[in-house]
Coordinates of C-alpha atoms in Angstrom, one line a residue:
X17 CA 38.2 2.1 -15.9
X18 CA 37.4 5.7 -15.1
X19 CA 33.5 5.3 -16.5
X20 CA 33.3 1.8 -14.8
X21 CA 34.5 3.3 -11.5
X22 CA 32.5 6.6 -11.7
X23 CA 29.4 4.8 -12.3
X24 CA 30.0 2.3 -9.2
X25 CA 30.7 5.4 -7.0
X26 CA 27.6 6.9 -8.1
X27 CA 25.6 4.0 -7.4
X28 CA 27.1 3.7 -4.0
X29 CA 26.3 7.3 -3.5
X30 CA 22.3 6.5 -4.2
X31 CA 22.8 3.4 -1.9
X32 CA 23.9 5.8 0.9
X33 CA 21.3 8.3 0.3
X34 CA 18.6 6.2 0.0
X35 CA 19.7 4.3 3.1
X36 CA 20.1 7.5 5.2
X37 CA 16.6 8.8 3.9
X38 CA 14.8 6.0 5.8
X39 CA 17.1 5.9 9.0
X40 CA 19.3 2.8 7.8
X41 CA 22.7 2.2 7.8
X42 CA 24.5 2.2 4.2
X43 CA 26.9 -0.7 5.4
X44 CA 23.8 -2.9 5.6
X45 CA 23.1 -3.0 1.8
X46 CA 25.2 -4.8 -0.2
X47 CA 25.7 -4.2 -3.6
X48 CA 25.8 -7.2 -6.4
X49 CA 27.1 -5.9 -9.7
X50 CA 25.3 -7.6 -12.6
X51 CA 28.1 -8.4 -14.9
X52 CA 25.8 -10.5 -17.3
X53 CA 26.8 -10.5 -21.1
X54 CA 29.7 -8.1 -19.8
X55 CA 33.2 -9.3 -20.5
X56 CA 35.8 -10.5 -17.7
X57 CA 37.6 -7.1 -18.0
X58 CA 34.7 -4.9 -17.2
X59 CA 34.8 -7.4 -13.9
X60 CA 38.3 -6.8 -13.4
X61 CA 37.9 -2.9 -13.7
X62 CA 35.0 -2.7 -11.3
X63 CA 37.3 -5.1 -8.9
X64 CA 40.1 -2.3 -9.1
X65 CA 37.6 0.0 -7.9
X66 CA 36.2 -1.9 -5.0
X67 CA 33.4 -4.1 -6.2
X68 CA 33.6 -7.4 -4.8
X69 CA 29.9 -9.1 -5.3
X70 CA 29.1 -9.9 -9.2
X71 CA 25.6 -11.3 -10.2
X72 CA 25.4 -13.9 -13.3
X73 CA 22.6 -15.6 -15.2
X74 CA 24.2 -17.6 -17.8
X75 CA 26.0 -20.5 -16.4
X76 CA 28.6 -21.3 -19.2
X77 CA 29.2 -17.5 -19.6
X78 CA 29.7 -17.1 -15.9
X79 CA 32.2 -20.3 -15.5
X80 CA 34.2 -18.9 -18.4
X81 CA 34.6 -15.5 -16.6
X82 CA 35.6 -17.2 -13.3
X83 CA 37.9 -19.5 -14.9
X84 CA 39.6 -16.1 -16.7
X85 CA 39.7 -14.3 -13.3
X86 CA 41.5 -16.9 -11.6
X87 CA 42.2 -16.2 -8.1
X88 CA 40.6 -12.8 -8.1
X89 CA 38.8 -12.6 -4.6
X90 CA 35.4 -12.2 -6.2
X91 CA 31.9 -13.6 -4.4
X92 CA 29.7 -14.7 -7.5
X93 CA 26.0 -14.6 -7.3
X94 CA 23.9 -16.6 -9.6
X95 CA 20.7 -14.6 -10.3
X96 CA 19.1 -16.1 -13.0
X97 CA 16.5 -19.2 -13.9
X98 CA 18.1 -22.3 -12.9
X99 CA 18.1 -25.3 -15.5
X100 CA 18.5 -29.0 -13.9
X101 CA 21.4 -29.7 -15.9
X102 CA 23.3 -26.7 -14.7
X103 CA 22.9 -27.1 -11.1
X104 CA 26.3 -28.9 -10.6
X105 CA 28.4 -26.2 -12.2
X106 CA 26.5 -23.5 -10.1
X107 CA 26.8 -25.8 -7.0
X108 CA 30.7 -25.8 -7.9
X109 CA 31.3 -22.1 -8.8
X110 CA 29.2 -19.9 -6.7
X111 CA 28.9 -18.8 -3.3
X112 CA 25.2 -17.3 -3.6
X113 CA 22.3 -18.4 -5.4
X114 CA 19.3 -16.0 -5.8
X115 CA 16.8 -17.7 -7.8
X116 CA 15.6 -21.2 -6.1
X117 CA 12.2 -21.7 -7.0
X118 CA 12.0 -25.3 -7.0
X119 CA 12.5 -28.2 -4.3
X120 CA 14.0 -30.6 -7.1
X121 CA 16.4 -27.8 -8.0
X122 CA 17.7 -27.0 -4.2
X123 CA 17.8 -31.0 -3.8
X124 CA 20.4 -31.0 -6.9
X125 CA 22.3 -28.0 -5.8
X126 CA 22.7 -29.7 -2.3
X127 CA 24.2 -32.9 -3.9
X128 CA 26.2 -31.3 -6.2
X129 CA 27.8 -29.0 -3.5
X130 CA 31.6 -29.8 -3.6
X131 CA 32.3 -31.3 0.2
X132 CA 35.2 -29.2 0.9
X133 CA 33.1 -26.0 0.3
X134 CA 30.9 -24.0 2.8
X135 CA 27.5 -24.5 2.4
X136 CA 25.8 -22.9 -0.7
X137 CA 23.9 -19.5 0.4
X138 CA 20.5 -19.5 -1.3
X139 CA 17.6 -17.4 -1.5
X140 CA 13.8 -18.4 -2.6
X141 CA 12.7 -16.3 -5.5
X142 CA 9.1 -15.3 -5.3
X143 CA 7.0 -13.9 -8.1
X144 CA 5.7 -10.8 -6.2
X145 CA 4.0 -9.2 -9.4
X146 CA 2.3 -12.0 -10.4
X147 CA 3.5 -12.3 -14.2
X148 CA 2.8 -15.6 -15.7
X149 CA 6.3 -15.7 -17.5
X150 CA 8.2 -14.7 -14.5
X151 CA 10.1 -17.6 -12.3
X152 CA 9.5 -17.8 -8.6
X153 CA 7.2 -19.3 -6.3
X154 CA 3.6 -17.8 -5.6
X155 CA 3.3 -15.4 -2.1
X156 CA 2.2 -18.5 0.0
X157 CA 4.5 -21.3 -1.3
X158 CA 7.6 -20.1 0.1
X159 CA 7.4 -21.9 3.6
X160 CA 7.1 -25.1 2.0
X161 CA 10.4 -24.7 -0.1
X162 CA 12.0 -23.0 2.8
X163 CA 11.3 -26.1 5.2
X164 CA 12.7 -28.2 2.2
X165 CA 15.9 -26.5 1.6
X166 CA 16.3 -26.2 5.8
X167 CA 16.7 -29.9 5.6
X168 CA 19.5 -29.9 3.0
X169 CA 23.0 -29.9 4.9
X170 CA 25.0 -28.6 1.7
X171 CA 22.6 -25.4 1.6
X172 CA 21.9 -22.5 3.7
X173 CA 18.6 -20.3 3.6
X174 CA 19.5 -16.8 3.7
X175 CA 16.3 -15.0 2.4
X176 CA 13.9 -14.2 -0.2
X177 CA 14.5 -12.4 -3.8
X178 CA 12.3 -11.2 -6.6
X179 CA 12.4 -9.0 -9.8
X180 CA 9.0 -7.4 -10.0
X181 CA 7.7 -6.3 -13.1
X182 CA 9.2 -2.7 -14.4
X183 CA 7.0 0.3 -13.4
X184 CA 7.8 3.9 -12.9
X185 CA 4.8 4.0 -10.3
X186 CA 7.3 4.5 -7.0
X187 CA 4.3 3.5 -5.1
X188 CA 3.7 0.3 -6.7
X189 CA 7.2 -0.6 -6.7
X190 CA 7.2 -0.2 -2.8
X191 CA 4.2 -1.8 -2.5
X192 CA 5.8 -4.8 -4.2
X193 CA 9.0 -4.7 -2.3
X194 CA 6.9 -4.4 1.0
X195 CA 5.3 -7.7 0.2
X196 CA 8.5 -9.5 0.0
X197 CA 9.6 -8.2 3.2
X198 CA 6.5 -9.3 4.9
X199 CA 7.0 -12.9 3.5
X200 CA 10.3 -13.0 5.2
X201 CA 8.7 -11.6 8.5
X202 CA 6.3 -14.5 8.2
X203 CA 8.9 -17.3 7.4
X204 CA 10.9 -15.7 10.7
X205 CA 7.9 -16.1 12.9
X206 CA 7.7 -19.7 11.7
X207 CA 11.6 -20.1 13.0
X208 CA 13.5 -19.2 10.0
X209 CA 15.9 -16.9 10.6
X210 CA 16.9 -15.1 7.3
X211 CA 18.9 -12.3 7.1
X212 CA 18.7 -11.4 3.2
X213 CA 16.2 -9.6 1.0
X214 CA 17.7 -9.6 -2.6
X215 CA 15.6 -6.9 -4.5
X216 CA 15.8 -3.7 -6.3
X217 CA 17.9 -3.0 -9.6
X218 CA 19.1 0.2 -11.5
X219 CA 15.8 1.5 -11.9
X220 CA 14.0 0.9 -8.3
X221 CA 16.9 0.3 -5.7
X222 CA 15.8 3.5 -3.8
X223 CA 12.2 2.0 -3.3
X224 CA 13.7 -1.6 -2.2
X225 CA 16.1 -0.1 0.0
X226 CA 13.0 2.0 1.8
X227 CA 11.5 -1.5 2.2
X228 CA 14.3 -3.4 3.6
X229 CA 16.4 -4.6 0.9
X230 CA 19.8 -5.8 2.2
X231 CA 21.3 -6.6 -1.4
X232 CA 20.6 -4.6 -4.8
X233 CA 21.4 -5.9 -8.1
X234 CA 22.8 -3.2 -10.4
X235 CA 24.0 -3.7 -13.8
X236 CA 23.1 -1.0 -16.2
X237 CA 24.1 1.9 -14.1
X238 CA 27.3 0.3 -13.5
X239 CA 28.3 -1.5 -16.9
X240 CA 26.1 0.5 -19.2
X241 CA 23.3 -0.6 -21.6
X242 CA 23.8 -4.1 -22.7
X243 CA 24.0 -4.5 -26.5

């Protein structure tokens, strides 16, 4: 408990300092604790320390945790690649999906979202570093997908997400995050009122915050290295 709580506080301190360094309010940046591969007990410990939003990549694993944690007030974010046959479970159990990259997936999520739930918050994933194996639309393709999502009543388009190729080059980190911010601004100019930029992880959250991140996704710095 002490380790996770201490790590969590250290990450929140990093977020606060990064925000203040560029004249932003720390409260405008949400922390999504990436709990994939870690047991439900770790989430319960982080929750006891005040953390509420959690990111998962694997649907079956996530549903097991969601079920085990029961009525614990947690906001669940799906942040991994989306398979067509997993859209029903994602639409049923999650409040946010960060990784929408195809119109077909958006349509399936919309169709599967239960009527009694509010619209599913979604972000479009953009491949800002041009990796061949990385999910996400290419820069310039996000407008078409945004317009398709805007027509789906059970989805609410909130913003853009990126997982840039890891690099220790701080200037390169900033350029890639700036590119995502610019794409969000271009969508806003076309009438899409977006409020979310999901970018930045354990190693580069400072650069992401400097370029306007509203959500950072941090796992290792909170829960430790994965086995």
